[in-house]
Amino acid sequence: MNNPDHNQQTIERRGLMFVISSPSGAGKTSLAKRLLQGDDQISMSISMTTRPARPGEIEGQDYFFVDHLSFEAAIEAGDLLEWAEVFGNFYGTPKRHVEEQLKQGRDIMFDIDWQGTQALHEQVGHDLVRVFILPPSVAALEERLRGRGQDDDAVVKKRMSDAANQISHWAEYDYVIINDDLDVSYQELKNILFAERLKRERRIGLSSFVRTMIKEM
Ligand code: 5GP
């Protein structure tokens, strides 16, 4: 697999939390999938939920499935970075899993909405990189929603109004990609990730590297 840190291999870095948000239909899922498949240093965050597993879902891979009591205990113990109630079920981001990955210099991707992003931002600050994906136009968004062919008019209308709500939070993100062409957007997303990995404050091995270099001069 290609290694973006190729000649930086010896310099240890802290991982980052890569949030991708968008209205439904803007192409976020395809972009996230491509990034996960093409890069072995990033993996998807695994949430904890009280929702029962659906057929085919795997414990510890799709979610950590728990009962209400365990979820409440996790909130009480401060084990969750953020949590939310969605359609009567609870969902949250376990702190320990994220922290372990970051310490190992591995990145974690989050597919969450603006509310989850705000909550994460309050908790973790600089570890977070926030990317918002916009559709190129209203017409393109509507076409993509209809193109799925699964939803009737009422559902599409509801999605469009949810999309307007999501999009109104665009300015709370560090980067915005206008997804007109999936290949171009994928390249832009990779560029953001690779540049963020090179940020001085994440590269915890840099100071000893430079110290040694200066000593040898
Ligand atoms: P599902 O039950 O279909 O897997 O997910 C339902 C909803 O819960 C989705 O909108 C998803 O984004 C949201 N969700 C999943 N995990 C988390 C989480 O850890 N935190 C928050 N805030 N929402 C989540």
mmCIF file of C-alpha atoms and ligand atoms in Angstrom:
data_model
loop_
_atom_site.group_PDB
_atom_site.id
_atom_site.type_symbol
_atom_site.label_atom_id
_atom_site.label_comp_id
_atom_site.label_asym_id
_atom_site.label_seq_id
_atom_site.Cartn_x
_atom_site.Cartn_y
_atom_site.Cartn_z
ATOM 1 C CA MET A 1 0.000 0.000 0.000
ATOM 2 C CA ASN A 2 1.305 3.479 -0.753
ATOM 3 C CA ASN A 3 2.802 5.264 2.200
ATOM 4 C CA PRO A 4 2.297 9.025 2.200
ATOM 5 C CA ASP A 5 4.879 9.419 4.982
ATOM 6 C CA HIS A 6 7.414 7.593 2.804
ATOM 7 C CA ASN A 7 10.579 9.528 3.710
ATOM 8 C CA GLN A 8 9.192 10.721 7.057
ATOM 9 C CA GLN A 9 8.907 7.156 8.341
ATOM 10 C CA THR A 10 11.279 7.589 11.285
ATOM 11 C CA ILE A 11 9.454 10.575 12.721
ATOM 12 C CA GLU A 12 6.762 9.575 15.124
ATOM 13 C CA ARG A 13 3.445 11.403 14.884
ATOM 14 C CA ARG A 14 0.179 11.574 16.769
ATOM 15 C CA GLY A 15 -2.860 10.433 14.787
ATOM 16 C CA LEU A 16 -5.667 12.775 13.885
ATOM 17 C CA MET A 17 -9.447 12.628 13.949
ATOM 18 C CA PHE A 18 -10.788 13.180 10.452
ATOM 19 C CA VAL A 19 -14.438 14.243 10.405
ATOM 20 C CA ILE A 20 -16.385 14.215 7.169
ATOM 21 C CA SER A 21 -19.870 15.740 7.213
ATOM 22 C CA SER A 22 -22.281 16.471 4.409
ATOM 23 C CA PRO A 23 -25.950 16.436 3.596
ATOM 24 C CA SER A 24 -27.191 13.060 2.440
ATOM 25 C CA GLY A 25 -26.566 12.715 -1.322
ATOM 26 C CA ALA A 26 -23.412 14.854 -1.525
ATOM 27 C CA GLY A 27 -21.151 11.837 -2.046
ATOM 28 C CA LYS A 28 -19.653 11.532 1.430
ATOM 29 C CA THR A 29 -20.024 7.772 1.723
ATOM 30 C CA SER A 30 -18.257 7.066 -1.601
ATOM 31 C CA LEU A 31 -15.414 9.424 -0.688
ATOM 32 C CA ALA A 32 -15.000 7.953 2.796
ATOM 33 C CA LYS A 33 -14.959 4.390 1.393
ATOM 34 C CA ARG A 34 -12.291 5.264 -1.161
ATOM 35 C CA LEU A 35 -10.119 6.908 1.441
ATOM 36 C CA LEU A 36 -10.413 3.933 3.808
ATOM 37 C CA GLN A 37 -9.557 1.457 1.039
ATOM 38 C CA GLY A 38 -6.634 3.473 -0.313
ATOM 39 C CA ASP A 39 -4.848 4.320 2.930
ATOM 40 C CA ASP A 40 -3.709 1.898 5.615
ATOM 41 C CA GLN A 41 -3.122 4.515 8.305
ATOM 42 C CA ILE A 42 -6.756 5.496 8.717
ATOM 43 C CA SER A 43 -9.728 3.483 9.965
ATOM 44 C CA MET A 44 -13.348 4.208 10.804
ATOM 45 C CA SER A 45 -14.386 5.145 14.322
ATOM 46 C CA ILE A 46 -16.448 2.437 16.005
ATOM 47 C CA SER A 47 -19.364 3.794 18.031
ATOM 48 C CA MET A 48 -21.101 2.300 21.018
ATOM 49 C CA THR A 49 -24.871 1.864 20.622
ATOM 50 C CA THR A 50 -27.916 0.524 22.422
ATOM 51 C CA ARG A 51 -29.511 -0.338 19.064
ATOM 52 C CA PRO A 52 -29.760 -4.102 18.487
ATOM 53 C CA ALA A 53 -27.390 -5.462 15.838
ATOM 54 C CA ARG A 54 -28.902 -5.829 12.367
ATOM 55 C CA PRO A 55 -28.354 -9.070 10.445
ATOM 56 C CA GLY A 56 -24.774 -9.180 9.221
ATOM 57 C CA GLU A 57 -23.463 -6.534 11.629
ATOM 58 C CA ILE A 58 -20.422 -7.568 13.610
ATOM 59 C CA GLU A 59 -19.711 -6.656 17.246
ATOM 60 C CA GLY A 60 -16.585 -4.509 17.525
ATOM 61 C CA GLN A 61 -16.529 -3.870 13.790
ATOM 62 C CA ASP A 62 -19.803 -2.097 12.963
ATOM 63 C CA TYR A 63 -20.557 -1.039 16.535
ATOM 64 C CA PHE A 64 -19.966 -1.997 20.124
ATOM 65 C CA PHE A 65 -23.474 -3.204 21.017
ATOM 66 C CA VAL A 66 -24.434 -2.625 24.663
ATOM 67 C CA ASP A 67 -27.574 -2.421 26.811
ATOM 68 C CA HIS A 68 -28.973 0.835 28.250
ATOM 69 C CA LEU A 69 -27.429 0.294 31.676
ATOM 70 C CA SER A 70 -23.943 -0.135 30.240
ATOM 71 C CA PHE A 71 -24.404 2.930 28.042
ATOM 72 C CA GLU A 72 -25.497 5.048 31.017
ATOM 73 C CA ALA A 73 -22.545 3.750 33.004
ATOM 74 C CA ALA A 74 -20.219 4.785 30.152
ATOM 75 C CA ILE A 75 -21.695 8.320 30.191
ATOM 76 C CA GLU A 76 -21.366 8.516 33.991
ATOM 77 C CA ALA A 77 -17.763 7.326 33.876
ATOM 78 C CA GLY A 78 -16.875 9.925 31.219
ATOM 79 C CA ASP A 79 -15.931 7.142 28.775
ATOM 80 C CA LEU A 80 -17.631 8.800 25.775
ATOM 81 C CA LEU A 81 -16.253 11.735 23.775
ATOM 82 C CA GLU A 82 -19.771 12.596 22.628
ATOM 83 C CA TRP A 83 -23.116 10.870 22.483
ATOM 84 C CA ALA A 84 -26.592 11.407 21.050
ATOM 85 C CA GLU A 85 -30.044 9.844 21.045
ATOM 86 C CA VAL A 86 -31.218 8.968 17.533
ATOM 87 C CA PHE A 87 -34.669 7.421 16.969
ATOM 88 C CA GLY A 88 -34.835 6.224 20.585
ATOM 89 C CA ASN A 89 -31.423 4.575 20.580
ATOM 90 C CA PHE A 90 -28.214 5.898 22.072
ATOM 91 C CA TYR A 91 -24.987 6.277 20.097
ATOM 92 C CA GLY A 92 -21.615 7.480 21.342
ATOM 93 C CA THR A 93 -17.905 7.641 20.582
ATOM 94 C CA PRO A 94 -15.789 5.641 23.051
ATOM 95 C CA LYS A 95 -12.855 7.703 24.289
ATOM 96 C CA ARG A 96 -10.430 4.835 24.935
ATOM 97 C CA HIS A 97 -10.484 3.352 21.435
ATOM 98 C CA VAL A 98 -9.882 6.798 19.882
ATOM 99 C CA GLU A 99 -7.064 7.652 22.283
ATOM 100 C CA GLU A 100 -5.309 4.305 21.672
ATOM 101 C CA GLN A 101 -5.396 4.819 17.902
ATOM 102 C CA LEU A 102 -4.103 8.400 18.107
ATOM 103 C CA LYS A 103 -1.226 7.381 20.359
ATOM 104 C CA GLN A 104 -0.201 4.707 17.861
ATOM 105 C CA GLY A 105 -0.046 7.390 15.168
ATOM 106 C CA ARG A 106 -3.161 6.059 13.476
ATOM 107 C CA ASP A 107 -5.924 8.285 12.125
ATOM 108 C CA ILE A 108 -9.628 7.811 12.721
ATOM 109 C CA MET A 109 -12.407 8.833 10.391
ATOM 110 C CA PHE A 110 -15.794 9.992 11.668
ATOM 111 C CA ASP A 111 -18.972 10.115 9.623
ATOM 112 C CA ILE A 112 -21.012 12.396 11.881
ATOM 113 C CA ASP A 113 -23.308 15.398 11.543
ATOM 114 C CA TRP A 114 -22.633 18.995 12.606
ATOM 115 C CA GLN A 115 -23.894 18.397 16.142
ATOM 116 C CA GLY A 116 -21.552 15.472 16.728
ATOM 117 C CA THR A 117 -18.734 17.492 15.145
ATOM 118 C CA GLN A 118 -19.332 20.413 17.526
ATOM 119 C CA ALA A 119 -19.363 18.065 20.507
ATOM 120 C CA LEU A 120 -16.098 16.413 19.399
ATOM 121 C CA HIS A 121 -14.511 19.800 18.803
ATOM 122 C CA GLU A 122 -15.285 20.888 22.359
ATOM 123 C CA GLN A 123 -13.646 17.702 23.674
ATOM 124 C CA VAL A 124 -10.532 17.274 21.556
ATOM 125 C CA GLY A 125 -9.614 20.572 19.843
ATOM 126 C CA HIS A 126 -6.429 20.238 17.740
ATOM 127 C CA ASP A 127 -6.695 16.488 17.135
ATOM 128 C CA LEU A 128 -9.759 17.193 15.008
ATOM 129 C CA VAL A 129 -9.767 17.995 11.280
ATOM 130 C CA ARG A 130 -13.217 18.863 9.957
ATOM 131 C CA VAL A 131 -14.166 18.515 6.300
ATOM 132 C CA PHE A 132 -17.548 19.461 4.864
ATOM 133 C CA ILE A 133 -18.691 18.076 1.512
ATOM 134 C CA LEU A 134 -21.049 20.273 -0.517
ATOM 135 C CA PRO A 135 -23.002 19.252 -3.604
ATOM 136 C CA PRO A 136 -22.197 21.375 -6.701
ATOM 137 C CA SER A 137 -25.802 22.650 -6.904
ATOM 138 C CA VAL A 138 -29.311 22.131 -5.538
ATOM 139 C CA ALA A 139 -30.326 20.478 -8.822
ATOM 140 C CA ALA A 140 -27.411 18.017 -8.587
ATOM 141 C CA LEU A 141 -28.258 17.163 -4.980
ATOM 142 C CA GLU A 142 -31.902 16.537 -5.806
ATOM 143 C CA GLU A 143 -30.935 14.431 -8.809
ATOM 144 C CA ARG A 144 -28.581 12.336 -6.671
ATOM 145 C CA LEU A 145 -31.281 11.817 -4.051
ATOM 146 C CA ARG A 146 -33.812 10.805 -6.718
ATOM 147 C CA GLY A 147 -31.205 8.789 -8.585
ATOM 148 C CA ARG A 148 -31.036 6.370 -5.703
ATOM 149 C CA GLY A 149 -34.533 5.382 -6.768
ATOM 150 C CA GLN A 150 -35.414 4.170 -3.288
ATOM 151 C CA ASP A 151 -37.224 7.201 -1.953
ATOM 152 C CA ASP A 152 -40.606 8.725 -2.724
ATOM 153 C CA ASP A 153 -41.249 12.475 -3.143
ATOM 154 C CA ALA A 154 -42.003 13.116 0.531
ATOM 155 C CA VAL A 155 -38.732 11.474 1.604
ATOM 156 C CA VAL A 156 -36.752 13.455 -0.988
ATOM 157 C CA LYS A 157 -38.396 16.706 0.202
ATOM 158 C CA LYS A 158 -37.557 15.885 3.809
ATOM 159 C CA ARG A 159 -33.949 15.091 2.810
ATOM 160 C CA MET A 160 -33.694 18.420 0.976
ATOM 161 C CA SER A 161 -34.823 20.310 4.057
ATOM 162 C CA ASP A 162 -32.396 18.284 6.261
ATOM 163 C CA ALA A 163 -29.687 19.109 3.695
ATOM 164 C CA ALA A 164 -30.376 22.846 4.012
ATOM 165 C CA ASN A 165 -30.020 22.512 7.782
ATOM 166 C CA GLN A 166 -26.710 20.607 7.504
ATOM 167 C CA ILE A 167 -25.323 23.021 4.905
ATOM 168 C CA SER A 168 -26.103 26.029 7.114
ATOM 169 C CA HIS A 169 -23.258 24.805 9.375
ATOM 170 C CA TRP A 170 -20.609 24.777 6.620
ATOM 171 C CA ALA A 171 -18.561 27.577 8.200
ATOM 172 C CA GLU A 172 -17.879 25.495 11.335
ATOM 173 C CA TYR A 173 -15.558 23.261 9.281
ATOM 174 C CA ASP A 174 -11.830 23.630 8.517
ATOM 175 C CA TYR A 175 -12.157 22.579 4.861
ATOM 176 C CA VAL A 176 -14.978 22.560 2.339
ATOM 177 C CA ILE A 177 -15.002 20.385 -0.780
ATOM 178 C CA ILE A 178 -17.488 20.998 -3.571
ATOM 179 C CA ASN A 179 -18.092 17.532 -4.912
ATOM 180 C CA ASP A 180 -18.707 17.957 -8.620
ATOM 181 C CA ASP A 181 -16.323 15.240 -9.798
ATOM 182 C CA LEU A 182 -15.671 12.302 -7.448
ATOM 183 C CA ASP A 183 -12.070 11.797 -8.641
ATOM 184 C CA VAL A 184 -11.173 15.454 -8.087
ATOM 185 C CA SER A 185 -12.876 15.504 -4.676
ATOM 186 C CA TYR A 186 -11.066 12.317 -3.638
ATOM 187 C CA GLN A 187 -7.748 13.921 -4.565
ATOM 188 C CA GLU A 188 -8.657 17.042 -2.574
ATOM 189 C CA LEU A 189 -9.641 14.948 0.441
ATOM 190 C CA LYS A 190 -6.318 13.069 0.271
ATOM 191 C CA ASN A 191 -4.406 16.350 -0.009
ATOM 192 C CA ILE A 192 -6.092 17.643 3.152
ATOM 193 C CA LEU A 193 -5.309 14.440 5.062
ATOM 194 C CA PHE A 194 -1.671 14.293 3.925
ATOM 195 C CA ALA A 195 -0.995 17.960 4.702
ATOM 196 C CA GLU A 196 -2.615 17.652 8.127
ATOM 197 C CA ARG A 197 -0.405 14.652 8.915
ATOM 198 C CA LEU A 198 2.639 16.836 8.343
ATOM 199 C CA LYS A 199 1.554 19.518 10.829
ATOM 200 C CA ARG A 200 4.373 20.268 13.222
ATOM 201 C CA GLU A 201 2.332 19.811 16.403
ATOM 202 C CA ARG A 202 1.267 16.266 15.436
ATOM 203 C CA ARG A 203 4.833 15.159 14.694
ATOM 204 C CA ILE A 204 5.880 14.381 18.228
ATOM 205 C CA GLY A 205 9.185 12.862 17.099
ATOM 206 C CA LEU A 206 10.343 16.101 15.461
ATOM 207 C CA SER A 207 11.952 17.808 18.453
ATOM 208 C CA SER A 208 14.311 14.915 19.226
ATOM 209 C CA PHE A 209 15.072 14.569 15.491
ATOM 210 C CA VAL A 210 16.035 18.242 15.257
ATOM 211 C CA ARG A 211 17.908 18.176 18.579
ATOM 212 C CA THR A 212 20.039 15.283 17.330
ATOM 213 C CA MET A 213 20.573 17.047 14.006
ATOM 214 C CA ILE A 214 21.773 20.251 15.660
ATOM 215 C CA LYS A 215 24.084 18.323 17.972
ATOM 216 C CA GLU A 216 25.730 16.704 14.954
ATOM 217 C CA MET A 217 26.279 20.059 13.206
HETATM 218 P P1 5GP B 1 -27.718 3.522 12.360
HETATM 219 O O1 5GP B 1 -28.586 3.000 13.468
HETATM 220 O O2 5GP B 1 -28.458 3.565 11.057
HETATM 221 O O3 5GP B 1 -26.427 2.742 12.247
HETATM 222 O O4 5GP B 1 -27.306 5.034 12.713
HETATM 223 C C1 5GP B 1 -28.310 5.957 13.007
HETATM 224 C C2 5GP B 1 -27.702 7.329 13.186
HETATM 225 O O5 5GP B 1 -26.839 7.383 14.325
HETATM 226 C C3 5GP B 1 -26.887 7.846 12.017
HETATM 227 O O6 5GP B 1 -27.368 9.141 11.676
HETATM 228 C C4 5GP B 1 -25.486 7.943 12.541
HETATM 229 O O7 5GP B 1 -24.763 9.014 11.948
HETATM 230 C C5 5GP B 1 -25.727 8.190 14.021
HETATM 231 N N1 5GP B 1 -24.558 7.769 14.820
HETATM 232 C C6 5GP B 1 -23.889 6.588 14.738
HETATM 233 N N2 5GP B 1 -22.880 6.554 15.626
HETATM 234 C C7 5GP B 1 -22.882 7.748 16.270
HETATM 235 C C8 5GP B 1 -22.061 8.318 17.315
HETATM 236 O O8 5GP B 1 -21.098 7.721 17.824
HETATM 237 N N3 5GP B 1 -22.383 9.567 17.723
HETATM 238 C C9 5GP B 1 -23.428 10.268 17.193
HETATM 239 N N4 5GP B 1 -23.644 11.487 17.654
HETATM 240 N N5 5GP B 1 -24.232 9.762 16.213
HETATM 241 C C10 5GP B 1 -23.965 8.520 15.760
#
